[in-house]
Short mmCIF file of C-alpha atoms and ligand atoms in Angstrom, two decimals:
data_model
loop_
_atom_site.label_atom_id
_atom_site.label_comp_id
_atom_site.label_asym_id
_atom_site.label_seq_id
_atom_site.Cartn_x
_atom_site.Cartn_y
_atom_site.Cartn_z
CA UNK A 1 -43.57 -47.70 -30.98
CA UNK A 2 -43.72 -43.99 -31.46
CA UNK A 3 -44.16 -43.63 -27.68
CA UNK A 4 -41.00 -45.64 -27.15
CA UNK A 5 -39.01 -43.26 -29.33
CA UNK A 6 -40.45 -40.26 -27.53
CA UNK A 7 -39.71 -41.74 -24.13
CA UNK A 8 -36.12 -42.43 -25.18
CA UNK A 9 -35.63 -38.79 -26.23
CA UNK A 10 -37.01 -37.38 -23.02
CA UNK A 11 -34.85 -35.23 -20.81
CA UNK A 12 -35.58 -33.25 -17.65
CA UNK A 13 -33.43 -31.01 -15.50
CA UNK A 14 -35.82 -30.67 -12.61
CA UNK A 15 -38.01 -32.89 -10.47
CA UNK A 16 -41.29 -31.37 -11.65
CA UNK A 17 -40.70 -32.20 -15.31
CA UNK A 18 -39.62 -35.70 -14.39
CA UNK A 19 -42.78 -36.21 -12.37
CA UNK A 20 -44.92 -35.07 -15.33
CA UNK A 21 -43.15 -37.64 -17.46
CA UNK A 22 -43.69 -40.38 -14.91
CA UNK A 23 -47.41 -39.64 -14.63
CA UNK A 24 -47.80 -39.50 -18.40
CA UNK A 25 -46.37 -42.97 -18.95
CA UNK A 26 -46.52 -44.85 -15.67
CA UNK A 27 -49.27 -43.05 -13.76
CA UNK A 28 -52.63 -44.50 -12.72
CA UNK A 29 -54.26 -42.96 -15.81
CA UNK A 30 -51.13 -43.08 -17.93
CA UNK A 31 -50.40 -44.40 -21.40
CA UNK A 32 -49.27 -47.81 -20.21
CA UNK A 33 -52.36 -48.31 -18.08
CA UNK A 34 -54.43 -47.61 -21.18
CA UNK A 35 -52.44 -50.04 -23.29
CA UNK A 36 -52.73 -52.79 -20.70
CA UNK A 37 -56.50 -52.19 -20.58
CA UNK A 38 -56.56 -52.44 -24.37
CA UNK A 39 -54.71 -55.78 -24.30
CA UNK A 40 -57.81 -57.93 -23.93
CA UNK A 41 -59.31 -56.37 -27.08
CA UNK A 42 -56.27 -57.16 -29.22
CA UNK A 43 -56.80 -60.10 -31.59
CA UNK A 44 -55.02 -63.26 -30.42
CA UNK A 45 -52.53 -63.42 -33.27
CA UNK A 46 -51.30 -59.89 -32.47
CA UNK A 47 -51.20 -60.32 -28.69
CA UNK A 48 -47.61 -61.49 -28.66
CA UNK A 49 -46.22 -58.51 -30.59
CA UNK A 50 -48.42 -56.01 -28.76
CA UNK A 51 -47.28 -57.43 -25.45
CA UNK A 52 -43.62 -57.09 -26.42
CA UNK A 53 -44.08 -53.48 -27.48
CA UNK A 54 -45.82 -52.34 -24.30
CA UNK A 55 -43.27 -54.20 -22.17
CA UNK A 56 -40.49 -52.39 -23.98
CA UNK A 57 -42.25 -49.07 -23.45
CA UNK A 58 -42.67 -49.86 -19.76
CA UNK A 59 -38.99 -50.72 -19.35
CA UNK A 60 -37.87 -47.66 -21.29
CA UNK A 61 -40.03 -45.32 -19.23
CA UNK A 62 -38.97 -46.89 -15.93
CA UNK A 63 -35.29 -46.75 -16.78
CA UNK A 64 -35.58 -43.17 -17.88
CA UNK A 65 -37.21 -42.16 -14.62
CA UNK A 66 -34.55 -43.97 -12.64
CA UNK A 67 -31.57 -42.50 -14.50
CA UNK A 68 -32.84 -38.92 -14.48
CA UNK A 69 -33.66 -39.26 -10.80
CA UNK A 70 -30.08 -40.33 -10.12
CA UNK A 71 -28.71 -37.44 -12.13
CA UNK A 72 -30.82 -34.92 -10.24
CA UNK A 73 -29.84 -36.42 -6.91
CA UNK A 74 -26.11 -36.25 -7.64
CA UNK A 75 -26.56 -32.59 -8.54
CA UNK A 76 -28.23 -32.00 -5.19
CA UNK A 77 -25.36 -33.70 -3.42
CA UNK A 78 -22.71 -31.53 -5.03
CA UNK A 79 -24.69 -28.52 -3.97
CA UNK A 80 -24.34 -29.74 -0.42
CA UNK A 81 -20.64 -30.30 -0.82
CA UNK A 82 -19.83 -26.79 -2.01
CA UNK A 83 -22.51 -24.98 -0.03
CA UNK A 84 -25.11 -22.84 -1.68
CA UNK A 85 -23.36 -21.55 -4.76
CA UNK A 86 -25.86 -18.75 -5.22
CA UNK A 87 -25.00 -17.10 -1.90
CA UNK A 88 -23.08 -13.79 -2.06
CA UNK A 89 -19.33 -14.15 -1.37
CA UNK A 90 -17.50 -13.21 1.81
CA UNK A 91 -15.95 -9.72 1.74
CA UNK A 92 -12.26 -9.97 0.83
CA UNK A 93 -9.48 -7.58 1.82
CA UNK A 94 -7.73 -6.18 -1.24
CA UNK A 95 -4.11 -5.19 -0.70
CA UNK A 96 -2.42 -2.07 -2.01
CA UNK A 97 0.94 -1.27 -3.50
CA UNK A 98 3.58 0.16 -1.22
CA UNK A 99 4.08 3.90 -1.77
CA UNK A 100 7.74 3.28 -2.63
CA UNK A 101 6.68 0.93 -5.45
CA UNK A 102 4.07 3.41 -6.63
CA UNK A 103 6.57 6.26 -6.87
CA UNK A 104 9.28 4.03 -8.34
CA UNK A 105 6.91 2.89 -11.11
CA UNK A 106 5.90 6.47 -11.76
CA UNK A 107 9.55 7.51 -12.15
CA UNK A 108 10.26 4.58 -14.48
CA UNK A 109 7.20 5.47 -16.56
CA UNK A 110 8.33 9.05 -17.04
CA UNK A 111 11.79 8.01 -18.22
CA UNK A 112 10.48 5.22 -20.42
CA UNK A 113 8.60 7.84 -22.46
CA UNK A 114 11.97 9.38 -23.39
CA UNK A 115 13.69 6.14 -24.28
CA UNK A 116 15.32 4.94 -21.05
CA UNK A 117 15.34 1.21 -20.38
CA UNK A 118 15.42 -0.32 -16.90
CA UNK A 119 18.48 -2.08 -15.46
CA UNK A 120 19.32 -3.57 -12.10
CA UNK A 121 22.36 -4.69 -10.16
CA UNK A 122 23.14 -6.61 -6.96
CA UNK A 123 22.61 -5.16 -3.48
CA UNK A 124 25.75 -6.91 -2.26
CA UNK A 125 28.56 -5.26 -4.19
CA UNK A 126 32.32 -5.29 -4.44
CA UNK A 127 34.57 -2.33 -3.84
CA UNK A 128 35.27 -1.85 -7.56
CA UNK A 129 31.66 -1.27 -8.63
CA UNK A 130 30.59 0.77 -5.60
CA UNK A 131 33.75 2.90 -5.24
CA UNK A 132 36.93 2.37 -7.23
CA UNK A 133 35.49 2.39 -10.75
CA UNK A 134 33.51 5.50 -9.78
CA UNK A 135 36.73 7.45 -9.27
CA UNK A 136 36.78 6.79 -5.54
CA UNK A 137 40.10 4.99 -4.95
CA UNK A 138 41.05 3.62 -1.54
CA UNK A 139 41.68 6.34 1.05
CA UNK A 140 39.71 8.86 -1.00
CA UNK A 141 38.14 11.16 1.59
CA UNK A 142 34.80 11.11 -0.22
CA UNK A 143 34.36 7.47 0.83
CA UNK A 144 33.59 8.78 4.30
CA UNK A 145 30.57 10.62 2.89
CA UNK A 146 28.93 7.25 2.58
CA UNK A 147 28.95 5.27 5.80
CA UNK A 148 29.36 1.81 4.42
CA UNK A 149 28.16 -1.52 5.76
CA UNK A 150 30.85 -4.10 5.08
CA UNK A 151 30.07 -7.79 4.90
CA UNK A 152 31.87 -9.69 7.67
CA UNK A 153 35.59 -8.99 7.68
CA UNK A 154 36.13 -8.77 3.93
CA UNK A 155 36.42 -5.07 3.11
CA UNK A 156 36.01 -5.87 -0.58
CA UNK A 157 32.39 -6.98 -0.15
CA UNK A 158 29.80 -4.46 1.01
CA UNK A 159 26.17 -3.41 0.81
CA UNK A 160 25.99 -0.88 -2.00
CA UNK A 161 25.74 2.68 -0.72
CA UNK A 162 24.19 3.98 -3.94
CA UNK A 163 22.78 2.74 -7.24
CA UNK A 164 25.75 4.33 -9.08
CA UNK A 165 27.29 0.85 -8.92
CA UNK A 166 24.73 -0.21 -11.53
CA UNK A 167 26.07 2.50 -13.87
CA UNK A 168 29.45 0.80 -13.80
CA UNK A 169 28.00 -2.65 -14.41
CA UNK A 170 25.86 -1.36 -17.26
CA UNK A 171 28.75 0.40 -19.01
CA UNK A 172 30.95 -2.66 -18.58
CA UNK A 173 28.36 -4.81 -20.36
CA UNK A 174 26.80 -2.46 -22.94
CA UNK A 175 28.14 -0.25 -25.67
CA UNK A 176 26.93 3.34 -26.15
CA UNK A 177 24.46 4.79 -26.90
CA UNK A 178 23.26 4.07 -23.38
CA UNK A 179 20.03 5.32 -21.88
CA UNK A 180 19.21 3.44 -18.71
CA UNK A 181 17.46 3.92 -15.42
CA UNK A 182 18.31 1.73 -12.41
CA UNK A 183 16.04 1.51 -9.38
CA UNK A 184 17.12 -0.29 -6.23
CA UNK A 185 17.69 -0.53 -2.50
CA UNK A 186 20.76 1.04 -0.95
CA UNK A 187 22.31 0.88 2.52
CA UNK A 188 24.14 3.33 4.73
CA UNK A 189 25.33 2.99 8.28
CA UNK A 190 23.50 6.06 9.49
CA UNK A 191 21.46 6.86 12.57
CA UNK A 192 17.76 6.37 11.89
CA UNK A 193 15.65 9.51 12.26
CA UNK A 194 12.52 11.07 10.79
CA UNK A 195 14.62 12.30 7.85
CA UNK A 196 17.07 9.50 7.13
CA UNK A 197 17.20 5.74 7.32
CA UNK A 198 19.90 3.08 6.99
CA UNK A 199 17.97 1.39 4.18
CA UNK A 200 16.39 3.42 1.43
CA UNK A 201 15.78 3.42 -2.33
CA UNK A 202 17.36 5.25 -5.22
CA UNK A 203 16.82 5.59 -8.93
CA UNK A 204 19.94 6.11 -11.01
CA UNK A 205 19.93 7.53 -14.52
CA UNK A 206 22.70 7.20 -17.10
CA UNK A 207 22.92 8.59 -20.59
CA UNK A 208 26.03 8.06 -22.76
CA UNK A 209 26.30 9.02 -26.41
CA UNK A 210 28.29 11.28 -28.73
CA UNK A 211 28.10 15.00 -27.89
CA UNK A 212 25.94 14.77 -24.77
CA UNK A 213 26.04 18.09 -22.97
CA UNK A 214 25.05 19.58 -19.63
CA UNK A 215 22.13 21.27 -21.43
CA UNK A 216 20.74 17.80 -22.27
CA UNK A 217 20.93 16.89 -18.60
CA UNK A 218 19.17 20.06 -17.51
CA UNK A 219 16.37 19.65 -20.02
CA UNK A 220 15.83 16.02 -19.08
CA UNK A 221 15.58 16.92 -15.40
CA UNK A 222 13.16 19.71 -16.13
CA UNK A 223 11.00 17.32 -18.15
CA UNK A 224 11.12 14.77 -15.35
CA UNK A 225 10.17 17.19 -12.58
CA UNK A 226 7.33 18.64 -14.66
CA UNK A 227 5.92 15.16 -15.32
CA UNK A 228 6.35 14.12 -11.71
CA UNK A 229 5.26 17.21 -9.81
CA UNK A 230 3.30 19.21 -12.35
CA UNK A 231 4.25 22.83 -12.70
CA UNK A 232 7.51 23.04 -10.79
CA UNK A 233 10.49 25.27 -10.32
CA UNK A 234 13.91 23.64 -10.04
CA UNK A 235 17.41 24.96 -9.47
CA UNK A 236 20.81 23.38 -9.94
CA UNK A 237 23.38 24.09 -7.24
CA UNK A 238 27.05 23.38 -7.96
CA UNK A 239 28.19 20.40 -5.93
CA UNK A 240 30.79 17.68 -5.84
CA UNK A 241 30.71 13.97 -6.63
CA UNK A 242 33.92 12.06 -7.48
CA UNK A 243 32.22 10.35 -10.45
CA UNK A 244 30.80 13.46 -12.16
CA UNK A 245 32.42 16.67 -13.36
CA UNK A 246 30.89 19.18 -13.23
CA UNK A 247 28.41 18.09 -10.55
CA UNK A 248 25.23 19.62 -9.25
CA UNK A 249 22.45 19.09 -6.80
CA UNK A 250 18.88 19.57 -7.94
CA UNK A 251 16.46 21.40 -5.68
CA UNK A 252 12.74 21.63 -6.25
CA UNK A 253 10.74 24.57 -4.97
CA UNK A 254 8.07 23.42 -2.63
CA UNK A 255 5.76 26.21 -1.56
CA UNK A 256 5.36 25.83 2.19
CA UNK A 257 1.78 25.18 3.11
CA UNK A 258 1.47 22.49 5.71
CA UNK A 259 3.26 21.42 8.84
CA UNK A 260 4.55 18.40 6.89
CA UNK A 261 6.23 20.75 4.43
CA UNK A 262 8.14 22.34 7.27
CA UNK A 263 9.21 18.98 8.60
CA UNK A 264 10.55 17.82 5.24
CA UNK A 265 12.20 21.01 4.11
CA UNK A 266 13.62 22.29 7.41
CA UNK A 267 12.15 25.71 6.93
CA UNK A 268 13.10 26.77 3.38
CA UNK A 269 10.99 26.32 0.28
CA UNK A 270 13.80 24.57 -1.65
CA UNK A 271 14.21 20.85 -1.22
CA UNK A 272 17.09 18.80 -2.58
CA UNK A 273 15.85 15.85 -4.62
CA UNK A 274 18.89 14.52 -6.47
CA UNK A 275 22.54 14.63 -7.37
CA UNK A 276 23.74 14.77 -10.96
CA UNK A 277 26.53 15.72 -13.32
CA UNK A 278 28.54 14.87 -16.43
CA UNK A 279 30.12 11.43 -16.10
CA UNK A 280 33.80 11.89 -15.23
CA UNK A 281 36.14 10.79 -18.09
CA UNK A 282 37.98 8.57 -15.59
CA UNK A 283 34.76 6.64 -14.94
CA UNK A 284 34.18 6.13 -18.67
CA UNK A 285 37.75 4.85 -19.00
CA UNK A 286 37.33 2.50 -16.04
CA UNK A 287 34.29 1.01 -17.73
CA UNK A 288 35.87 0.57 -21.16
CA UNK A 289 34.33 3.59 -22.90
CA UNK A 290 36.53 6.04 -24.79
CA UNK A 291 36.02 9.53 -23.25
CA UNK A 292 37.35 11.19 -26.42
CA UNK A 293 34.51 9.66 -28.39
CA UNK A 294 31.68 9.67 -25.88
CA UNK A 295 30.30 11.82 -23.10
CA UNK A 296 27.28 11.51 -20.87
CA UNK A 297 25.41 12.49 -17.78
CA UNK A 298 24.24 10.65 -14.68
CA UNK A 299 21.88 11.42 -11.85
CA UNK A 300 20.67 9.72 -8.72
CA UNK A 301 17.61 10.42 -6.60
CA UNK A 302 16.09 9.05 -3.41
CA UNK A 303 12.65 7.53 -3.92
CA UNK A 304 11.60 8.09 -0.28
CA UNK A 305 12.32 11.80 -0.60
CA UNK A 306 10.10 12.10 -3.64
CA UNK A 307 7.35 9.96 -2.12
CA UNK A 308 7.43 12.13 1.03
CA UNK A 309 6.95 15.22 -1.09
CA UNK A 310 4.21 13.79 -3.29
CA UNK A 311 2.20 12.23 -0.48
CA UNK A 312 3.07 14.70 2.29
CA UNK A 313 4.69 12.12 4.55
CA UNK A 314 6.56 13.69 7.45
CA UNK A 315 8.58 10.74 8.74
CA UNK A 316 10.67 8.39 6.58
CA UNK A 317 10.32 5.57 9.14
CA UNK A 318 6.67 5.13 8.20
CA UNK A 319 7.75 3.43 4.96
CA UNK A 320 9.28 0.51 6.83
CA UNK A 321 6.90 0.03 9.73
CA UNK A 322 4.25 -1.60 7.54
CA UNK A 323 1.44 -0.23 9.65
CA UNK A 324 -1.70 -1.11 7.66
CA UNK A 325 -3.33 2.16 8.68
CA UNK A 326 -0.53 3.89 6.75
CA UNK A 327 -0.40 1.43 3.83
CA UNK A 328 -4.17 1.39 3.34
CA UNK A 329 -4.11 5.05 2.46
CA UNK A 330 -2.48 4.22 -0.89
CA UNK A 331 -5.25 1.90 -2.05
CA UNK A 332 -6.75 4.45 -4.39
CA UNK A 333 -3.36 4.89 -6.06
CA UNK A 334 -3.26 1.29 -7.30
N1 LIG B 1 25.31 8.46 -6.10
C1 LIG B 1 25.01 9.77 -5.62
C2 LIG B 1 24.45 9.67 -4.20
O1 LIG B 1 24.08 8.60 -3.79
C3 LIG B 1 24.01 10.48 -6.49
C4 LIG B 1 24.52 10.74 -7.86
C5 LIG B 1 24.31 9.85 -8.89
C6 LIG B 1 25.23 11.91 -8.14
C7 LIG B 1 24.79 10.12 -10.16
C8 LIG B 1 25.70 12.18 -9.40
C9 LIG B 1 25.47 11.27 -10.41
O2 LIG B 1 24.38 10.63 -3.49
#
């Protein structure tokens, strides 16, 4: 009876152990053989009970062998179905982020450390958000600075020419203090060359609060360029934008070293990287913010420009060709 209990408890996860078990109980010199040999020596009155016990042991052992055998076989089968699971895997191509995304994320990271959130707006815009609210009424000559793609025949609907449209949307929907950064794709009907493209990317910055001054703007830009380019020299050149007053363009000094430098900078060491200025009171008014109470600054930069500088890329068209030999080079920057 003890053997029956033991046989019931038995388990094996390989053929060898199962075979040992089979030999022990059912083999030619096994336990059962011995018991059957013993049978003739058992007194008659106990024969019946003894017989029942060894039959039960025989059945238990046989069933056990059968069921474990089935289990092991089904395991074998699944191995066949999925192939050899212990084989090394096939090599897999890992993708990489696009350099524009890399640089965009880097820019967002820098501004997030000084409290700017991220906002976005639509690429298909109306005249109000892209022009009129930004102090660019109809027939304003500065509209010609931005060769606009219009959608079909409706001159009110266009592809945004800059991310400044997101400034307007943000101010319309949020009360100051405002500290936001808006990345996005912009479109201009321009001839494609090594230096400019009809589709490119900008990051817009907007800061509105009480007593914001031009000094705040300058310091923020200095912080940004230091974080982005390391030790860097910048200069602000007076400029004009209808939506900022005063306005400036920011140049970064790029010591000329390589042929790529010359291609990007057209010969001088200063390279323009963004436009900026104090938000024009008219723009604040257009967006429902009282210019007597609040002031602020805004800036806008081209992501391609900055990526070209950082990675020494001489031709803007490379960003859109999606040549893997180009894209693969940014794998380590993941
Ligand atoms: N929108 C301007 C451009 O596309 C850049 C800019 C943004 C200038 C904000 C001033 C303030 O050129």
